[in-house]
XYZ file of C-alpha atoms in Angstrom:
413
model
C -210.457 103.032 -28.468
C -213.068 105.721 -28.972
C -214.963 107.366 -26.137
C -218.242 105.903 -27.403
C -216.796 102.383 -27.118
C -215.601 103.031 -23.560
C -219.039 104.334 -22.572
C -220.538 101.233 -24.173
C -218.274 98.960 -22.106
C -219.115 100.819 -18.882
C -222.845 100.737 -19.581
C -222.726 97.028 -20.435
C -220.834 96.186 -17.242
C -223.236 98.323 -15.187
C -226.208 96.519 -16.748
C -224.638 93.087 -16.166
C -223.749 93.821 -12.547
C -227.198 95.347 -11.929
C -228.857 92.212 -13.302
C -226.706 89.884 -11.200
C -227.369 91.988 -8.114
C -231.125 92.062 -8.720
C -231.376 88.322 -9.379
C -228.861 86.887 -6.941
C -227.085 89.236 -4.520
C -230.130 91.365 -3.675
C -227.948 94.063 -2.083
C -228.652 97.798 -2.224
C -227.887 98.697 -5.835
C -224.972 101.014 -5.088
C -223.267 98.469 -2.826
C -223.937 95.534 -5.143
C -222.536 97.318 -8.192
C -219.387 98.498 -6.483
C -218.781 95.131 -4.830
C -219.021 93.318 -8.163
C -216.898 95.800 -10.100
C -214.257 95.714 -7.350
C -214.301 91.896 -7.356
C -214.010 91.942 -11.160
C -210.977 94.232 -10.908
C -209.315 92.060 -8.262
C -209.966 88.977 -10.418
C -208.179 90.601 -13.343
C -205.267 91.523 -11.073
C -205.128 87.951 -9.761
C -205.017 86.555 -13.293
C -202.178 88.942 -14.054
C -200.140 87.567 -11.146
C -200.754 84.059 -12.505
C -199.272 85.055 -15.846
C -202.456 85.894 -17.753
C -201.589 89.442 -18.801
C -205.049 90.907 -19.147
C -204.735 93.833 -16.740
C -202.573 96.082 -18.917
C -205.011 96.172 -21.877
C -207.888 96.903 -19.483
C -205.814 99.543 -17.682
C -205.154 101.286 -20.980
C -208.893 101.403 -21.655
C -209.736 102.985 -18.304
C -206.748 105.321 -18.340
C -208.462 106.985 -21.284
C -211.337 107.915 -18.974
C -210.694 111.234 -17.258
C -212.654 110.460 -14.086
C -212.261 114.000 -12.818
C -213.744 115.566 -15.963
C -216.388 112.865 -16.429
C -217.659 113.217 -12.870
C -217.118 116.841 -11.849
C -218.038 118.317 -15.235
C -220.553 115.694 -16.323
C -222.356 113.353 -13.954
C -222.234 115.477 -10.796
C -224.544 118.264 -11.952
C -227.320 115.834 -12.915
C -226.925 113.725 -9.770
C -227.012 116.724 -7.422
C -230.051 118.228 -9.131
C -231.867 114.884 -9.060
C -230.993 114.367 -5.393
C -232.225 117.831 -4.413
C -235.366 117.441 -6.520
C -236.681 114.616 -4.321
C -235.863 116.180 -0.944
C -238.825 117.532 1.024
C -238.080 121.234 1.371
C -240.449 121.650 4.334
C -238.412 119.162 6.382
C -235.172 120.940 5.449
C -236.577 124.282 6.596
C -237.329 122.798 10.029
C -233.603 122.108 10.519
C -232.170 124.840 8.296
C -229.950 126.271 11.038
C -228.549 122.836 11.885
C -227.844 122.155 8.211
C -226.180 125.534 7.670
C -223.829 125.058 10.620
C -222.986 121.428 9.867
C -222.513 121.876 6.132
C -220.188 124.888 6.438
C -218.506 124.885 9.856
C -218.688 121.088 10.016
C -216.633 120.681 6.852
C -214.046 123.257 7.944
C -213.699 121.771 11.452
C -213.510 118.194 10.169
C -211.000 119.136 7.456
C -208.844 120.884 10.058
C -208.982 117.891 12.409
C -208.113 115.403 9.671
C -205.370 117.544 8.158
C -203.735 118.383 11.487
C -203.947 114.856 12.895
C -202.747 113.259 9.664
C -199.742 115.573 9.493
C -198.873 114.840 13.122
C -199.177 111.078 12.611
C -197.154 111.251 9.395
C -194.348 112.983 11.293
C -194.397 110.285 13.990
C -194.319 107.507 11.381
C -191.747 109.264 9.223
C -194.067 109.494 6.204
C -192.937 113.077 5.476
C -196.234 114.378 4.090
C -196.352 118.131 3.513
C -198.983 119.896 5.685
C -200.788 121.649 2.809
C -201.523 118.279 1.190
C -202.733 116.838 4.501
C -205.272 119.675 4.751
C -206.176 119.215 1.075
C -207.004 115.605 1.895
C -209.056 116.762 4.874
C -211.027 119.115 2.632
C -211.800 116.541 -0.056
C -212.715 113.706 2.317
C -214.729 115.649 4.945
C -217.956 116.291 2.978
C -220.510 113.509 2.953
C -221.567 112.647 -0.574
C -225.292 112.999 -1.418
C -224.782 110.741 -4.442
C -223.792 107.936 -2.060
C -225.954 108.860 0.942
C -229.410 109.769 -0.392
C -230.286 106.459 -2.151
C -229.653 104.509 1.072
C -231.370 107.049 3.339
C -234.606 106.757 1.357
C -234.910 103.113 2.398
C -234.151 103.515 6.098
C -236.571 104.168 8.924
C -234.821 107.099 10.564
C -236.858 109.982 11.934
C -237.854 112.765 9.556
C -235.618 115.242 11.416
C -232.487 113.071 11.273
C -233.196 112.159 7.654
C -233.574 115.848 6.754
C -230.373 116.776 8.582
C -228.282 114.087 6.875
C -229.829 114.717 3.450
C -229.604 118.501 3.678
C -226.086 118.463 5.064
C -224.848 116.035 2.412
C -226.347 118.160 -0.359
C -224.761 121.406 0.807
C -221.492 120.296 2.427
C -220.550 118.604 -0.803
C -220.484 121.963 -2.589
C -218.783 123.630 0.390
C -216.121 120.922 0.438
C -215.377 121.363 -3.259
C -215.036 125.128 -2.791
C -212.769 124.658 0.265
C -210.619 122.168 -1.643
C -210.244 124.461 -4.658
C -209.410 127.380 -2.350
C -206.643 125.381 -0.644
C -205.361 124.179 -4.020
C -204.187 127.747 -4.642
C -201.580 127.209 -1.913
C -199.992 124.332 -3.867
C -199.421 126.387 -7.006
C -196.194 128.247 -7.720
C -197.826 131.621 -8.298
C -196.194 133.519 -5.470
C -197.374 134.046 -1.875
C -201.106 133.845 -1.225
C -202.687 135.421 1.851
C -205.326 133.823 4.031
C -207.635 136.702 3.086
C -207.344 135.859 -0.599
C -208.191 132.222 0.063
C -211.165 133.256 2.237
C -212.385 135.690 -0.436
C -212.203 132.973 -3.087
C -214.121 130.610 -0.809
C -216.882 133.168 -0.151
C -217.210 134.140 -3.809
C -217.567 130.540 -4.940
C -219.920 129.465 -2.139
C -222.163 132.526 -1.768
C -222.103 133.228 -5.489
C -223.052 129.636 -6.251
C -226.021 129.734 -3.872
C -227.370 133.009 -5.301
C -226.773 131.852 -8.858
C -228.621 128.596 -8.132
C -231.556 130.526 -6.684
C -231.708 132.643 -9.843
C -231.536 129.547 -12.054
C -234.264 127.821 -10.072
C -236.520 130.878 -10.155
C -236.132 131.306 -13.927
C -236.769 127.588 -14.405
C -239.868 127.799 -12.210
C -241.282 130.728 -14.218
C -240.660 128.930 -17.520
C -242.243 125.702 -16.297
C -245.230 127.550 -14.843
C -245.901 129.286 -18.174
C -246.483 126.030 -20.108
C -248.354 122.771 -19.631
C -246.367 120.229 -21.631
C -244.422 117.683 -19.615
C -241.955 116.970 -22.439
C -241.050 120.644 -22.728
C -240.882 121.051 -18.952
C -238.483 118.106 -18.644
C -236.369 119.629 -21.417
C -236.295 122.920 -19.489
C -234.917 121.139 -16.408
C -232.275 119.413 -18.549
C -231.223 122.757 -20.010
C -231.186 124.298 -16.544
C -228.779 121.618 -15.305
C -226.443 121.273 -18.281
C -226.394 124.905 -19.381
C -226.560 126.306 -15.857
C -223.645 124.206 -14.626
C -221.514 125.164 -17.623
C -222.244 128.865 -17.079
C -221.299 128.538 -13.392
C -217.747 127.590 -14.383
C -217.555 130.688 -16.593
C -218.829 132.906 -13.760
C -216.411 131.263 -11.277
C -219.139 130.316 -8.818
C -219.859 126.904 -7.338
C -221.781 124.790 -9.847
C -222.546 122.032 -7.307
C -224.127 124.479 -4.842
C -226.057 126.083 -7.692
C -227.492 122.708 -8.748
C -228.577 121.903 -5.189
C -230.372 125.232 -4.712
C -231.971 125.073 -8.168
C -233.105 121.494 -7.552
C -234.682 122.428 -4.223
C -236.590 125.315 -5.833
C -237.873 123.231 -8.738
C -238.665 120.290 -6.468
C -240.423 122.484 -3.912
C -242.111 125.572 -5.302
C -241.917 124.394 -8.906
C -243.555 121.052 -8.230
C -246.307 122.544 -6.062
C -247.234 125.683 -7.980
C -245.853 125.293 -11.485
C -246.691 121.757 -12.597
C -249.745 119.713 -13.379
C -250.131 116.279 -11.820
C -249.163 114.696 -15.143
C -245.979 116.764 -15.338
C -245.062 115.973 -11.733
C -245.453 112.252 -12.360
C -243.425 112.227 -15.581
C -240.751 114.597 -14.261
C -240.239 112.428 -11.187
C -240.047 109.259 -13.296
C -237.545 110.861 -15.669
C -235.164 112.203 -13.019
C -235.459 109.056 -10.916
C -234.373 107.067 -13.985
C -231.527 109.504 -14.740
C -230.303 109.230 -11.144
C -230.403 105.422 -11.188
C -228.648 105.112 -14.560
C -225.868 107.572 -13.731
C -225.344 106.050 -10.282
C -225.056 102.593 -11.859
C -222.327 103.800 -14.221
C -220.593 105.827 -11.491
C -220.274 103.078 -8.890
C -219.270 100.524 -11.503
C -216.522 102.911 -12.582
C -215.383 103.548 -8.985
C -214.896 99.804 -8.487
C -212.904 99.542 -11.721
C -210.678 102.504 -10.827
C -208.640 100.222 -8.540
C -206.969 98.899 -11.702
C -205.474 102.341 -12.287
C -204.993 103.531 -8.696
C -203.324 100.384 -7.329
C -200.178 100.617 -9.452
C -196.812 101.264 -7.738
C -198.117 100.972 -4.177
C -195.613 101.371 -1.345
C -195.673 101.031 2.440
C -196.376 104.771 2.706
C -199.533 104.372 0.609
C -200.802 101.522 2.781
C -199.961 103.189 6.114
C -201.620 106.460 5.102
C -204.761 104.626 3.997
C -204.918 102.593 7.221
C -204.570 105.760 9.294
C -207.063 107.706 7.171
C -210.070 105.376 7.582
C -210.507 105.628 11.391
C -209.306 109.237 11.370
C -212.060 110.321 8.973
C -214.753 108.582 11.040
C -213.532 110.016 14.361
C -213.190 113.538 12.924
C -216.704 113.331 11.503
C -218.147 112.239 14.854
C -216.273 114.870 16.859
C -217.227 117.687 14.482
C -220.922 116.776 14.726
C -220.828 116.452 18.528
C -218.769 119.614 19.086
C -220.868 121.810 16.822
C -224.045 120.363 18.266
C -223.012 121.193 21.825
C -220.949 124.378 21.493
C -223.270 126.178 19.096
C -226.479 125.036 20.843
C -228.217 123.750 17.740
C -231.958 123.865 18.062
C -233.150 120.869 20.069
C -229.547 119.698 20.144
C -227.950 116.635 18.607
C -227.934 113.574 20.831
C -224.967 111.205 20.852
C -227.119 108.573 19.147
C -228.086 110.991 16.398
C -224.443 112.023 16.037
C -223.468 108.373 15.652
C -226.117 107.795 12.978
C -224.995 110.948 11.168
C -221.385 109.762 11.367
C -221.990 106.229 10.117
C -224.497 107.485 7.552
C -222.097 110.110 6.218
C -220.962 108.096 3.206
C -218.353 109.125 0.649
C -218.674 108.500 -3.088
C -217.252 109.742 -6.361
C -216.608 113.361 -5.344
C -213.526 112.668 -3.151
C -211.969 110.433 -5.833
C -212.558 113.049 -8.525
C -211.044 115.791 -6.348
C -208.043 113.644 -5.405
C -207.304 113.178 -9.103
C -206.856 116.962 -9.433
C -204.026 117.113 -6.862
C -200.822 118.235 -8.628
C -198.505 115.461 -9.828
C -196.038 114.311 -7.216
C -195.492 111.884 -4.372
C -198.384 113.171 -2.264
C -200.844 112.806 -5.140
C -200.479 109.023 -5.373
C -200.464 108.645 -1.583
C -203.658 110.631 -1.017
C -205.377 109.256 -4.117
C -204.985 105.723 -2.777
C -206.009 106.789 0.747
C -209.097 108.492 -0.683
C -210.022 105.389 -2.643
C -209.686 103.150 0.426
C -211.849 105.505 2.531
C -214.522 105.600 -0.198
C -214.551 101.806 -0.599
C -214.770 101.321 3.186
C -217.515 103.932 3.393
C -219.710 102.362 0.731
C -219.111 98.663 1.358
C -218.772 98.612 5.163
C -220.708 101.659 6.377
C -223.303 101.419 3.609
C -223.854 97.694 4.136
C -224.169 97.961 7.933
C -226.044 101.279 8.065
C -229.469 99.650 8.174
C -228.458 97.508 11.160
C -226.790 100.449 12.921
C -229.848 102.667 12.451
C -232.200 99.888 13.541
C -230.178 99.249 16.683
C -229.921 102.932 17.577
C -233.619 103.570 16.944
C -234.588 100.510 18.942
C -232.569 101.490 21.989
């Protein structure tokens, strides 16, 4: 089956599930789509157990989709840019120090907690998971995903400061997490001994280089947009900035995700205020809002369908690791926020209530699944891929569905 046909199937399912959600379920779009696609997958698996062999043909279709390439090298750049474009830069600047600490140190601390605790628990349970893969899992699952978090945050009545902290952290820690994961991946390759200094240097080059490169991209885009007054051309410039800029980042070996976030903030802040007419602002916002909604619809439909591929050959080790991972990720997230908020004396501090909201609102989406798919082939790959999928599903369906009630209760207290 050709790629075009697969895209057609995905788009059709996303449209069908979106329609059913809008007319009947009336859930937040992301949750409704994933719930339906997951239910559809489980239905197919149930029919297979009853003797209706329909799963294998469907599995073959979705095995042709390289989720890692499709997401990390395709959808992610557009989703990050769109997410950053609609963030209020002024609110981010008010909590810039908090965001910087949480998005960098928070990811490292959380990844260390998860990796260390998971390795210790695996030794107690006899799971025999190698430590480097436990820390790899910690790195890929620690960042909160802006693709999953921002759409829900926009509908909730949290304070501007908390909203800015969660939004800003999710935008930046996502890129930091990818860089940390790729840096640790070097340790799994048979290329000879690698020093901690080399890993740290790679991390700094990707992260710092990505931020500077994104600032340059955003500034060039701003100057080009400011020099014309044609909303069609200005939208095309932003498309070129995202697609071409992200591709060039891979050639330069800097973080494309961080570059897209910084570029999006510049275009959405300075570019929108000083470089665009009211007509351009209106049309640009409509265009990127539509792009974000369409790509999210396809993404979360695909995540739900991925269970058909991931669930094969499950063992007790897979299930135990997943059951341990879910509470471990939540606890590590909460502790990292509380510890950094108290030990580093963040401006105005982070209350326990705020830390709880930031923990429960720190959703995971497609990024962890895409990263888990890049783990080298072997026993640990299938174990951590399934654990990642379970954490993501729990995050979106349970945390995402209850977030409004949790926030309302915390705010009301």
